[in-house]
Amino acid sequence: MQTHSLLSRFKSNTPAFGAWLSNGSGGFFHARAMAQSSPNLSFIVIDCEHGLVNLNPGVAELVAAIHGVGHLDGGAPPSTIVRIAATGFTTGVNWQIKYALDAGARGVLVPMVSTAEMAKNIASDARYPPVGRRGFGGAYTHGNWGLTRSDYFKHANENVLVLVQIETLEAVKNMKEIAEVEGIDGLFIGPSDLSISMGYPPPSSDPHPEVEKVIREILKAAHDAGKKCAIFCFNGVQAAKRAAEGFDMINVTSDINAMTEGIASNIKLASSPST
Ligand code: 3PY
Ligand code: MG
């Protein structure tokens, strides 16, 4: 089977670092270049919520680009996690989860999940019977995993990761119950939505101290329930801090940030030569 870098990190209890892909129209080669950027990149979130990425067509092509080749130094490619577009305020996320997983994604990330009931529905949508209610039939899914059709079916329930975002006041109230839902692998903190729901501006780096307090509570609720805890960061320095705090899955940067920062810093070097 093709490796699942994020799951391997989870199993070995070592922090997984990842990057955000928000430019779907950059296409196949943009995604592949990201995947090959670092042997220590364990996941890429393909963002269909706020990123300009279509679920269909779009996600299947990006998943294939990322898993289709290994890393340049012979290492494993990062795991693809698809953030579906729908918010948790509706229950109509079923088809999006089905599509992302049938496209070969190693997991799904569902935004704005505020109740245990929503979390139960999501977990069920992502797992085949008898555990859940995911339908079977993707023609290309198993190939993306390097498995036969029957082996994919046999192992999908334990290999597909289901992550839900805690980023509303209602979710904060219900965090323990959400964390305890069977089939939910981890809680993912969205610092921007969490901040605005608490009346603070979206952070460009460190959240307000009051938001930090809630972030600690979510981390504890996830770990107390035996689940993983993930968070979005804006840069490597912040990500290193989150790893030291005990987070299991940490988004380090995004395609757009990396590109604009890289261009800006090199232009700065070019236009102010050292004397
Ligand atoms: C948030 O910060 O609200 C997220 O969803 C992560 O980007
Ligand atoms: Mg959010």
PDB file of C-alpha atoms and ligand atoms in Angstrom:
ATOM      1  CA  MET A   1       0.000   0.000   0.000  1.00  0.00           C
ATOM      2  CA  GLN A   2       1.125   3.567  -0.597  1.00  0.00           C
ATOM      3  CA  THR A   3       2.221   5.185   2.620  1.00  0.00           C
ATOM      4  CA  HIS A   4      -0.107   7.442   4.559  1.00  0.00           C
ATOM      5  CA  SER A   5       2.352   9.950   6.025  1.00  0.00           C
ATOM      6  CA  LEU A   6      -0.150  11.654   8.332  1.00  0.00           C
ATOM      7  CA  LEU A   7      -1.476   8.369   9.738  1.00  0.00           C
ATOM      8  CA  SER A   8       2.098   7.154  10.313  1.00  0.00           C
ATOM      9  CA  ARG A   9       2.809  10.302  12.324  1.00  0.00           C
ATOM     10  CA  PHE A  10      -0.394   9.811  14.318  1.00  0.00           C
ATOM     11  CA  LYS A  11       0.524   6.191  15.059  1.00  0.00           C
ATOM     12  CA  SER A  12       4.038   7.103  16.183  1.00  0.00           C
ATOM     13  CA  ASN A  13       2.799  10.078  18.259  1.00  0.00           C
ATOM     14  CA  THR A  14       5.096  12.525  16.500  1.00  0.00           C
ATOM     15  CA  PRO A  15       3.880  15.915  15.249  1.00  0.00           C
ATOM     16  CA  ALA A  16       2.840  16.059  11.607  1.00  0.00           C
ATOM     17  CA  PHE A  17       3.576  19.252   9.677  1.00  0.00           C
ATOM     18  CA  GLY A  18       1.577  20.205   6.615  1.00  0.00           C
ATOM     19  CA  ALA A  19       0.653  22.902   4.133  1.00  0.00           C
ATOM     20  CA  TRP A  20      -2.544  24.385   2.780  1.00  0.00           C
ATOM     21  CA  LEU A  21      -3.406  24.246  -0.902  1.00  0.00           C
ATOM     22  CA  SER A  22      -5.813  27.022  -1.766  1.00  0.00           C
ATOM     23  CA  ASN A  23      -5.180  27.527  -5.458  1.00  0.00           C
ATOM     24  CA  GLY A  24      -7.028  24.827  -7.361  1.00  0.00           C
ATOM     25  CA  SER A  25      -6.701  26.491 -10.715  1.00  0.00           C
ATOM     26  CA  GLY A  26      -2.912  26.260 -10.294  1.00  0.00           C
ATOM     27  CA  GLY A  27      -3.665  22.653 -11.083  1.00  0.00           C
ATOM     28  CA  PHE A  28      -1.807  19.408 -11.264  1.00  0.00           C
ATOM     29  CA  PHE A  29       1.777  20.676 -11.373  1.00  0.00           C
ATOM     30  CA  HIS A  30       1.288  23.302  -8.667  1.00  0.00           C
ATOM     31  CA  ALA A  31       0.018  20.545  -6.335  1.00  0.00           C
ATOM     32  CA  ARG A  32       2.834  18.188  -7.273  1.00  0.00           C
ATOM     33  CA  ALA A  33       5.495  20.865  -6.714  1.00  0.00           C
ATOM     34  CA  MET A  34       4.074  21.483  -3.237  1.00  0.00           C
ATOM     35  CA  ALA A  35       4.071  17.746  -2.487  1.00  0.00           C
ATOM     36  CA  GLN A  36       7.727  17.489  -3.447  1.00  0.00           C
ATOM     37  CA  SER A  37       8.843  20.568  -1.514  1.00  0.00           C
ATOM     38  CA  SER A  38       9.995  18.843   1.695  1.00  0.00           C
ATOM     39  CA  PRO A  39      10.469  15.262   2.853  1.00  0.00           C
ATOM     40  CA  ASN A  40       9.058  16.401   6.215  1.00  0.00           C
ATOM     41  CA  LEU A  41       5.738  17.523   4.772  1.00  0.00           C
ATOM     42  CA  SER A  42       3.245  14.959   6.104  1.00  0.00           C
ATOM     43  CA  PHE A  43      -0.029  16.305   4.718  1.00  0.00           C
ATOM     44  CA  ILE A  44      -1.580  18.795   2.331  1.00  0.00           C
ATOM     45  CA  VAL A  45      -5.057  20.171   2.994  1.00  0.00           C
ATOM     46  CA  ILE A  46      -6.861  20.752  -0.301  1.00  0.00           C
ATOM     47  CA  ASP A  47      -9.181  23.584   0.683  1.00  0.00           C
ATOM     48  CA  CYS A  48     -12.609  23.548  -0.956  1.00  0.00           C
ATOM     49  CA  GLU A  49     -14.104  25.736   1.788  1.00  0.00           C
ATOM     50  CA  HIS A  50     -12.217  29.027   1.495  1.00  0.00           C
ATOM     51  CA  GLY A  51      -9.634  28.061  -1.121  1.00  0.00           C
ATOM     52  CA  LEU A  52     -10.470  28.510  -4.783  1.00  0.00           C
ATOM     53  CA  VAL A  53     -10.638  24.775  -5.336  1.00  0.00           C
ATOM     54  CA  ASN A  54     -13.567  22.982  -6.923  1.00  0.00           C
ATOM     55  CA  LEU A  55     -14.606  19.643  -5.554  1.00  0.00           C
ATOM     56  CA  ASN A  56     -15.518  18.314  -9.002  1.00  0.00           C
ATOM     57  CA  PRO A  57     -13.617  18.676 -11.265  1.00  0.00           C
ATOM     58  CA  GLY A  58     -10.619  19.601  -9.156  1.00  0.00           C
ATOM     59  CA  VAL A  59     -10.002  17.457  -6.120  1.00  0.00           C
ATOM     60  CA  ALA A  60      -9.477  14.132  -7.925  1.00  0.00           C
ATOM     61  CA  GLU A  61      -6.819  15.717 -10.157  1.00  0.00           C
ATOM     62  CA  LEU A  62      -4.997  17.266  -7.190  1.00  0.00           C
ATOM     63  CA  VAL A  63      -5.095  14.023  -5.187  1.00  0.00           C
ATOM     64  CA  ALA A  64      -3.630  12.177  -8.179  1.00  0.00           C
ATOM     65  CA  ALA A  65      -0.905  14.808  -8.593  1.00  0.00           C
ATOM     66  CA  ILE A  66       0.135  14.543  -4.953  1.00  0.00           C
ATOM     67  CA  HIS A  67       0.005  10.765  -4.575  1.00  0.00           C
ATOM     68  CA  GLY A  68       1.136   9.969  -8.107  1.00  0.00           C
ATOM     69  CA  VAL A  69       4.835  10.410  -7.387  1.00  0.00           C
ATOM     70  CA  GLY A  70       7.015  10.107  -4.326  1.00  0.00           C
ATOM     71  CA  HIS A  71       9.197  12.806  -2.895  1.00  0.00           C
ATOM     72  CA  LEU A  72      12.293  13.818  -4.887  1.00  0.00           C
ATOM     73  CA  ASP A  73      14.609  12.173  -2.356  1.00  0.00           C
ATOM     74  CA  GLY A  74      12.676   8.912  -2.476  1.00  0.00           C
ATOM     75  CA  GLY A  75      10.507   9.660   0.583  1.00  0.00           C
ATOM     76  CA  ALA A  76       6.761   9.276   0.866  1.00  0.00           C
ATOM     77  CA  PRO A  77       4.309  11.856  -0.490  1.00  0.00           C
ATOM     78  CA  PRO A  78       2.213  13.881   1.964  1.00  0.00           C
ATOM     79  CA  SER A  79      -1.286  12.599   2.755  1.00  0.00           C
ATOM     80  CA  THR A  80      -4.124  14.457   1.068  1.00  0.00           C
ATOM     81  CA  ILE A  81      -6.831  15.779   3.365  1.00  0.00           C
ATOM     82  CA  VAL A  82      -9.761  17.470   1.618  1.00  0.00           C
ATOM     83  CA  ARG A  83     -11.503  20.281   3.450  1.00  0.00           C
ATOM     84  CA  ILE A  84     -15.006  20.039   2.071  1.00  0.00           C
ATOM     85  CA  ALA A  85     -16.926  23.207   1.304  1.00  0.00           C
ATOM     86  CA  ALA A  86     -20.064  22.773   3.357  1.00  0.00           C
ATOM     87  CA  THR A  87     -20.267  24.159   6.821  1.00  0.00           C
ATOM     88  CA  GLY A  88     -21.458  22.081   9.717  1.00  0.00           C
ATOM     89  CA  PHE A  89     -24.584  24.185  10.074  1.00  0.00           C
ATOM     90  CA  THR A  90     -26.178  22.026   7.405  1.00  0.00           C
ATOM     91  CA  THR A  91     -26.348  18.268   7.334  1.00  0.00           C
ATOM     92  CA  GLY A  92     -25.913  18.010   3.557  1.00  0.00           C
ATOM     93  CA  VAL A  93     -22.226  17.133   3.635  1.00  0.00           C
ATOM     94  CA  ASN A  94     -22.707  13.476   2.726  1.00  0.00           C
ATOM     95  CA  TRP A  95     -22.031  13.739  -1.042  1.00  0.00           C
ATOM     96  CA  GLN A  96     -18.971  15.934  -0.527  1.00  0.00           C
ATOM     97  CA  ILE A  97     -17.359  13.431   1.829  1.00  0.00           C
ATOM     98  CA  LYS A  98     -18.190  10.611  -0.573  1.00  0.00           C
ATOM     99  CA  TYR A  99     -16.678  12.485  -3.509  1.00  0.00           C
ATOM    100  CA  ALA A 100     -13.464  13.483  -1.684  1.00  0.00           C
ATOM    101  CA  LEU A 101     -12.856   9.941  -0.416  1.00  0.00           C
ATOM    102  CA  ASP A 102     -13.739   8.348  -3.763  1.00  0.00           C
ATOM    103  CA  ALA A 103     -11.170  10.712  -5.314  1.00  0.00           C
ATOM    104  CA  GLY A 104      -8.593   8.905  -3.156  1.00  0.00           C
ATOM    105  CA  ALA A 105      -8.135  11.465  -0.388  1.00  0.00           C
ATOM    106  CA  ARG A 106      -6.594  10.039   2.775  1.00  0.00           C
ATOM    107  CA  GLY A 107      -9.056  11.949   4.904  1.00  0.00           C
ATOM    108  CA  VAL A 108     -11.576  14.730   5.195  1.00  0.00           C
ATOM    109  CA  LEU A 109     -11.665  17.917   7.209  1.00  0.00           C
ATOM    110  CA  VAL A 110     -15.138  19.275   7.898  1.00  0.00           C
ATOM    111  CA  PRO A 111     -15.497  22.939   8.874  1.00  0.00           C
ATOM    112  CA  MET A 112     -17.790  24.384  11.555  1.00  0.00           C
ATOM    113  CA  VAL A 113     -18.822  21.207  13.333  1.00  0.00           C
ATOM    114  CA  SER A 114     -20.711  22.342  16.404  1.00  0.00           C
ATOM    115  CA  THR A 115     -22.534  19.348  17.858  1.00  0.00           C
ATOM    116  CA  ALA A 116     -21.895  15.690  18.606  1.00  0.00           C
ATOM    117  CA  GLU A 117     -24.818  14.813  16.351  1.00  0.00           C
ATOM    118  CA  MET A 118     -23.159  16.508  13.366  1.00  0.00           C
ATOM    119  CA  ALA A 119     -19.919  14.715  14.200  1.00  0.00           C
ATOM    120  CA  LYS A 120     -21.724  11.346  14.319  1.00  0.00           C
ATOM    121  CA  ASN A 121     -23.246  11.942  10.881  1.00  0.00           C
ATOM    122  CA  ILE A 122     -19.852  12.919   9.455  1.00  0.00           C
ATOM    123  CA  ALA A 123     -18.093   9.859  10.917  1.00  0.00           C
ATOM    124  CA  SER A 124     -20.813   7.636   9.475  1.00  0.00           C
ATOM    125  CA  ASP A 125     -20.597   9.265   6.011  1.00  0.00           C
ATOM    126  CA  ALA A 126     -16.866   8.485   5.898  1.00  0.00           C
ATOM    127  CA  ARG A 127     -17.000   4.779   6.828  1.00  0.00           C
ATOM    128  CA  TYR A 128     -18.398   1.764   5.009  1.00  0.00           C
ATOM    129  CA  PRO A 129     -21.061  -0.444   6.629  1.00  0.00           C
ATOM    130  CA  PRO A 130     -21.490  -1.970   9.089  1.00  0.00           C
ATOM    131  CA  VAL A 131     -19.709   0.886  10.907  1.00  0.00           C
ATOM    132  CA  GLY A 132     -21.081   3.702   8.756  1.00  0.00           C
ATOM    133  CA  ARG A 133     -23.114   4.454   5.640  1.00  0.00           C
ATOM    134  CA  ARG A 134     -20.523   5.365   2.989  1.00  0.00           C
ATOM    135  CA  GLY A 135     -21.512   3.865  -0.361  1.00  0.00           C
ATOM    136  CA  PHE A 136     -19.047   1.744  -2.345  1.00  0.00           C
ATOM    137  CA  GLY A 137     -18.247   2.235  -6.014  1.00  0.00           C
ATOM    138  CA  GLY A 138     -15.351   4.565  -6.760  1.00  0.00           C
ATOM    139  CA  ALA A 139     -13.668   3.277  -9.916  1.00  0.00           C
ATOM    140  CA  TYR A 140     -10.331   5.005  -9.289  1.00  0.00           C
ATOM    141  CA  THR A 141     -10.145   5.122  -5.512  1.00  0.00           C
ATOM    142  CA  HIS A 142      -8.165   1.960  -4.813  1.00  0.00           C
ATOM    143  CA  GLY A 143      -5.629   2.756  -7.556  1.00  0.00           C
ATOM    144  CA  ASN A 144      -4.817   6.046  -5.858  1.00  0.00           C
ATOM    145  CA  TRP A 145      -3.948   4.087  -2.725  1.00  0.00           C
ATOM    146  CA  GLY A 146      -1.957   1.464  -4.636  1.00  0.00           C
ATOM    147  CA  LEU A 147      -4.432  -1.213  -3.527  1.00  0.00           C
ATOM    148  CA  THR A 148      -6.754  -3.708  -5.165  1.00  0.00           C
ATOM    149  CA  ARG A 149     -10.435  -2.878  -4.999  1.00  0.00           C
ATOM    150  CA  SER A 150     -11.097  -5.514  -2.342  1.00  0.00           C
ATOM    151  CA  ASP A 151      -8.089  -4.524  -0.222  1.00  0.00           C
ATOM    152  CA  TYR A 152      -9.173  -0.888  -0.329  1.00  0.00           C
ATOM    153  CA  PHE A 153     -12.612  -1.908   0.899  1.00  0.00           C
ATOM    154  CA  LYS A 154     -11.081  -4.063   3.642  1.00  0.00           C
ATOM    155  CA  HIS A 155      -8.812  -1.328   5.023  1.00  0.00           C
ATOM    156  CA  ALA A 156     -10.535   1.978   4.225  1.00  0.00           C
ATOM    157  CA  ASN A 157     -12.442   2.261   7.498  1.00  0.00           C
ATOM    158  CA  GLU A 158      -9.291   2.180   9.596  1.00  0.00           C
ATOM    159  CA  ASN A 159      -7.133   4.239   7.213  1.00  0.00           C
ATOM    160  CA  VAL A 160      -9.380   7.136   6.257  1.00  0.00           C
ATOM    161  CA  LEU A 161      -9.029  10.031   8.697  1.00  0.00           C
ATOM    162  CA  VAL A 162     -11.969  12.145   9.821  1.00  0.00           C
ATOM    163  CA  LEU A 163     -11.166  15.537  11.307  1.00  0.00           C
ATOM    164  CA  VAL A 164     -13.729  18.093  12.421  1.00  0.00           C
ATOM    165  CA  GLN A 165     -13.166  21.786  12.981  1.00  0.00           C
ATOM    166  CA  ILE A 166     -13.910  23.363  16.339  1.00  0.00           C
ATOM    167  CA  GLU A 167     -14.365  27.040  15.554  1.00  0.00           C
ATOM    168  CA  THR A 168     -17.753  28.237  16.803  1.00  0.00           C
ATOM    169  CA  LEU A 169     -19.059  29.106  20.270  1.00  0.00           C
ATOM    170  CA  GLU A 170     -21.464  26.176  20.090  1.00  0.00           C
ATOM    171  CA  ALA A 171     -18.587  23.817  19.272  1.00  0.00           C
ATOM    172  CA  VAL A 172     -16.590  25.172  22.218  1.00  0.00           C
ATOM    173  CA  LYS A 173     -19.558  24.392  24.482  1.00  0.00           C
ATOM    174  CA  ASN A 174     -19.815  20.863  23.043  1.00  0.00           C
ATOM    175  CA  MET A 175     -16.109  20.096  22.529  1.00  0.00           C
ATOM    176  CA  LYS A 176     -15.976  17.137  24.946  1.00  0.00           C
ATOM    177  CA  GLU A 177     -18.992  15.372  23.430  1.00  0.00           C
ATOM    178  CA  ILE A 178     -17.674  15.998  19.897  1.00  0.00           C
ATOM    179  CA  ALA A 179     -14.242  14.627  20.816  1.00  0.00           C
ATOM    180  CA  GLU A 180     -15.810  11.471  22.241  1.00  0.00           C
ATOM    181  CA  VAL A 181     -17.750  10.606  19.079  1.00  0.00           C
ATOM    182  CA  GLU A 182     -16.554   7.256  17.771  1.00  0.00           C
ATOM    183  CA  GLY A 183     -15.031   7.549  14.332  1.00  0.00           C
ATOM    184  CA  ILE A 184     -13.819  11.103  14.815  1.00  0.00           C
ATOM    185  CA  ASP A 185     -10.019  10.924  14.675  1.00  0.00           C
ATOM    186  CA  GLY A 186      -9.245  14.462  15.710  1.00  0.00           C
ATOM    187  CA  LEU A 187     -10.349  18.008  16.470  1.00  0.00           C
ATOM    188  CA  PHE A 188      -8.938  20.714  14.203  1.00  0.00           C
ATOM    189  CA  ILE A 189      -8.854  24.252  15.585  1.00  0.00           C
ATOM    190  CA  GLY A 190      -9.561  27.078  13.161  1.00  0.00           C
ATOM    191  CA  PRO A 191      -8.035  30.101  14.949  1.00  0.00           C
ATOM    192  CA  SER A 192      -9.648  32.675  12.637  1.00  0.00           C
ATOM    193  CA  ASP A 193     -13.234  31.525  13.013  1.00  0.00           C
ATOM    194  CA  LEU A 194     -12.726  30.743  16.685  1.00  0.00           C
ATOM    195  CA  SER A 195     -11.426  34.301  17.235  1.00  0.00           C
ATOM    196  CA  ILE A 196     -14.229  36.038  15.354  1.00  0.00           C
ATOM    197  CA  SER A 197     -16.865  33.920  17.056  1.00  0.00           C
ATOM    198  CA  MET A 198     -15.414  35.145  20.408  1.00  0.00           C
ATOM    199  CA  GLY A 199     -15.497  38.780  19.245  1.00  0.00           C
ATOM    200  CA  TYR A 200     -11.812  39.189  18.365  1.00  0.00           C
ATOM    201  CA  PRO A 201     -10.325  39.918  14.944  1.00  0.00           C
ATOM    202  CA  PRO A 202      -8.900  37.003  12.945  1.00  0.00           C
ATOM    203  CA  PRO A 203      -5.256  36.616  14.020  1.00  0.00           C
ATOM    204  CA  SER A 204      -2.526  37.046  11.448  1.00  0.00           C
ATOM    205  CA  SER A 205      -0.236  35.213  13.784  1.00  0.00           C
ATOM    206  CA  ASP A 206      -0.823  34.739  17.545  1.00  0.00           C
ATOM    207  CA  PRO A 207      -4.452  34.666  18.750  1.00  0.00           C
ATOM    208  CA  HIS A 208      -5.728  36.880  21.605  1.00  0.00           C
ATOM    209  CA  PRO A 209      -4.894  35.475  25.105  1.00  0.00           C
ATOM    210  CA  GLU A 210      -8.609  34.744  25.737  1.00  0.00           C
ATOM    211  CA  VAL A 211      -8.704  32.674  22.537  1.00  0.00           C
ATOM    212  CA  GLU A 212      -5.480  30.957  23.605  1.00  0.00           C
ATOM    213  CA  LYS A 213      -7.239  29.795  26.786  1.00  0.00           C
ATOM    214  CA  VAL A 214      -9.952  28.117  24.712  1.00  0.00           C
ATOM    215  CA  ILE A 215      -7.329  26.617  22.379  1.00  0.00           C
ATOM    216  CA  ARG A 216      -5.731  24.925  25.426  1.00  0.00           C
ATOM    217  CA  GLU A 217      -9.138  23.565  26.497  1.00  0.00           C
ATOM    218  CA  ILE A 218      -9.745  22.074  23.040  1.00  0.00           C
ATOM    219  CA  LEU A 219      -6.294  20.463  23.030  1.00  0.00           C
ATOM    220  CA  LYS A 220      -7.047  18.896  26.411  1.00  0.00           C
ATOM    221  CA  ALA A 221     -10.551  17.750  25.397  1.00  0.00           C
ATOM    222  CA  ALA A 222      -9.139  15.985  22.331  1.00  0.00           C
ATOM    223  CA  HIS A 223      -6.356  14.259  24.254  1.00  0.00           C
ATOM    224  CA  ASP A 224      -8.630  13.318  27.176  1.00  0.00           C
ATOM    225  CA  ALA A 225     -10.849  11.527  24.648  1.00  0.00           C
ATOM    226  CA  GLY A 226      -7.827   9.749  23.155  1.00  0.00           C
ATOM    227  CA  LYS A 227      -8.079  11.790  19.948  1.00  0.00           C
ATOM    228  CA  LYS A 228      -5.615  13.916  17.981  1.00  0.00           C
ATOM    229  CA  CYS A 229      -5.603  17.706  18.007  1.00  0.00           C
ATOM    230  CA  ALA A 230      -4.719  19.846  14.999  1.00  0.00           C
ATOM    231  CA  ILE A 231      -4.317  23.566  14.407  1.00  0.00           C
ATOM    232  CA  PHE A 232      -3.770  26.036  11.591  1.00  0.00           C
ATOM    233  CA  CYS A 233      -0.597  28.159  11.850  1.00  0.00           C
ATOM    234  CA  PHE A 234       0.708  30.998   9.748  1.00  0.00           C
ATOM    235  CA  ASN A 235       4.438  30.278   9.795  1.00  0.00           C
ATOM    236  CA  GLY A 236       7.130  27.843  10.879  1.00  0.00           C
ATOM    237  CA  VAL A 237       7.998  29.651  14.121  1.00  0.00           C
ATOM    238  CA  GLN A 238       4.406  29.480  15.311  1.00  0.00           C
ATOM    239  CA  ALA A 239       4.168  25.839  14.150  1.00  0.00           C
ATOM    240  CA  ALA A 240       7.250  24.856  16.182  1.00  0.00           C
ATOM    241  CA  LYS A 241       5.621  26.398  19.257  1.00  0.00           C
ATOM    242  CA  ARG A 242       2.413  24.443  18.677  1.00  0.00           C
ATOM    243  CA  ALA A 243       4.381  21.207  18.288  1.00  0.00           C
ATOM    244  CA  ALA A 244       6.102  21.888  21.633  1.00  0.00           C
ATOM    245  CA  GLU A 245       2.661  22.503  23.193  1.00  0.00           C
ATOM    246  CA  GLY A 246       1.589  18.993  22.198  1.00  0.00           C
ATOM    247  CA  PHE A 247      -0.391  19.469  18.978  1.00  0.00           C
ATOM    248  CA  ASP A 248      -0.368  16.378  16.771  1.00  0.00           C
ATOM    249  CA  MET A 249      -1.095  17.936  13.363  1.00  0.00           C
ATOM    250  CA  ILE A 250       0.040  21.424  12.480  1.00  0.00           C
ATOM    251  CA  ASN A 251      -0.510  23.359   9.310  1.00  0.00           C
ATOM    252  CA  VAL A 252       2.662  25.418   8.809  1.00  0.00           C
ATOM    253  CA  THR A 253       1.984  27.641   5.821  1.00  0.00           C
ATOM    254  CA  SER A 254      -0.030  27.905   2.601  1.00  0.00           C
ATOM    255  CA  ASP A 255       0.794  27.942  -1.089  1.00  0.00           C
ATOM    256  CA  ILE A 256      -0.206  31.606  -1.309  1.00  0.00           C
ATOM    257  CA  ASN A 257       1.746  32.723   1.791  1.00  0.00           C
ATOM    258  CA  ALA A 258       4.823  30.798   0.736  1.00  0.00           C
ATOM    259  CA  MET A 259       4.727  32.249  -2.758  1.00  0.00           C
ATOM    260  CA  THR A 260       4.133  35.859  -1.791  1.00  0.00           C
ATOM    261  CA  GLU A 261       6.627  35.774   1.091  1.00  0.00           C
ATOM    262  CA  GLY A 262       9.254  34.129  -1.118  1.00  0.00           C
ATOM    263  CA  ILE A 263       8.867  36.728  -3.853  1.00  0.00           C
ATOM    264  CA  ALA A 264       8.749  39.662  -1.425  1.00  0.00           C
ATOM    265  CA  SER A 265      11.829  38.581   0.555  1.00  0.00           C
ATOM    266  CA  ASN A 266      13.892  37.965  -2.585  1.00  0.00           C
ATOM    267  CA  ILE A 267      12.839  41.282  -4.124  1.00  0.00           C
ATOM    268  CA  LYS A 268      13.848  42.940  -0.847  1.00  0.00           C
ATOM    269  CA  LEU A 269      17.270  41.273  -0.988  1.00  0.00           C
ATOM    270  CA  ALA A 270      17.656  42.248  -4.638  1.00  0.00           C
ATOM    271  CA  SER A 271      16.664  45.867  -4.179  1.00  0.00           C
ATOM    272  CA  SER A 272      18.692  46.587  -1.029  1.00  0.00           C
ATOM    273  CA  PRO A 273      22.097  45.058  -1.792  1.00  0.00           C
ATOM    274  CA  SER A 274      24.445  44.753   1.155  1.00  0.00           C
ATOM    275  CA  THR A 275      27.200  47.340   1.258  1.00  0.00           C
TER     276      THR A 275
HETATM  277  C1  3PY B   1      -9.829  29.085  10.667  1.00  0.00           C
HETATM  278  O1  3PY B   1      -8.808  29.619  11.140  1.00  0.00           O
HETATM  279  O2  3PY B   1     -10.970  29.506  10.877  1.00  0.00           O
HETATM  280  C2  3PY B   1      -9.692  27.919   9.820  1.00  0.00           C
HETATM  281  O3  3PY B   1     -10.675  27.354   9.412  1.00  0.00           O
HETATM  282  C3  3PY B   1      -8.336  27.466   9.438  1.00  0.00           C
HETATM  283  O4  3PY B   1      -7.987  28.123   8.306  1.00  0.00           O
HETATM  284 MG    MG B   2     -12.483  28.374   9.679  1.00  0.00          MG
END
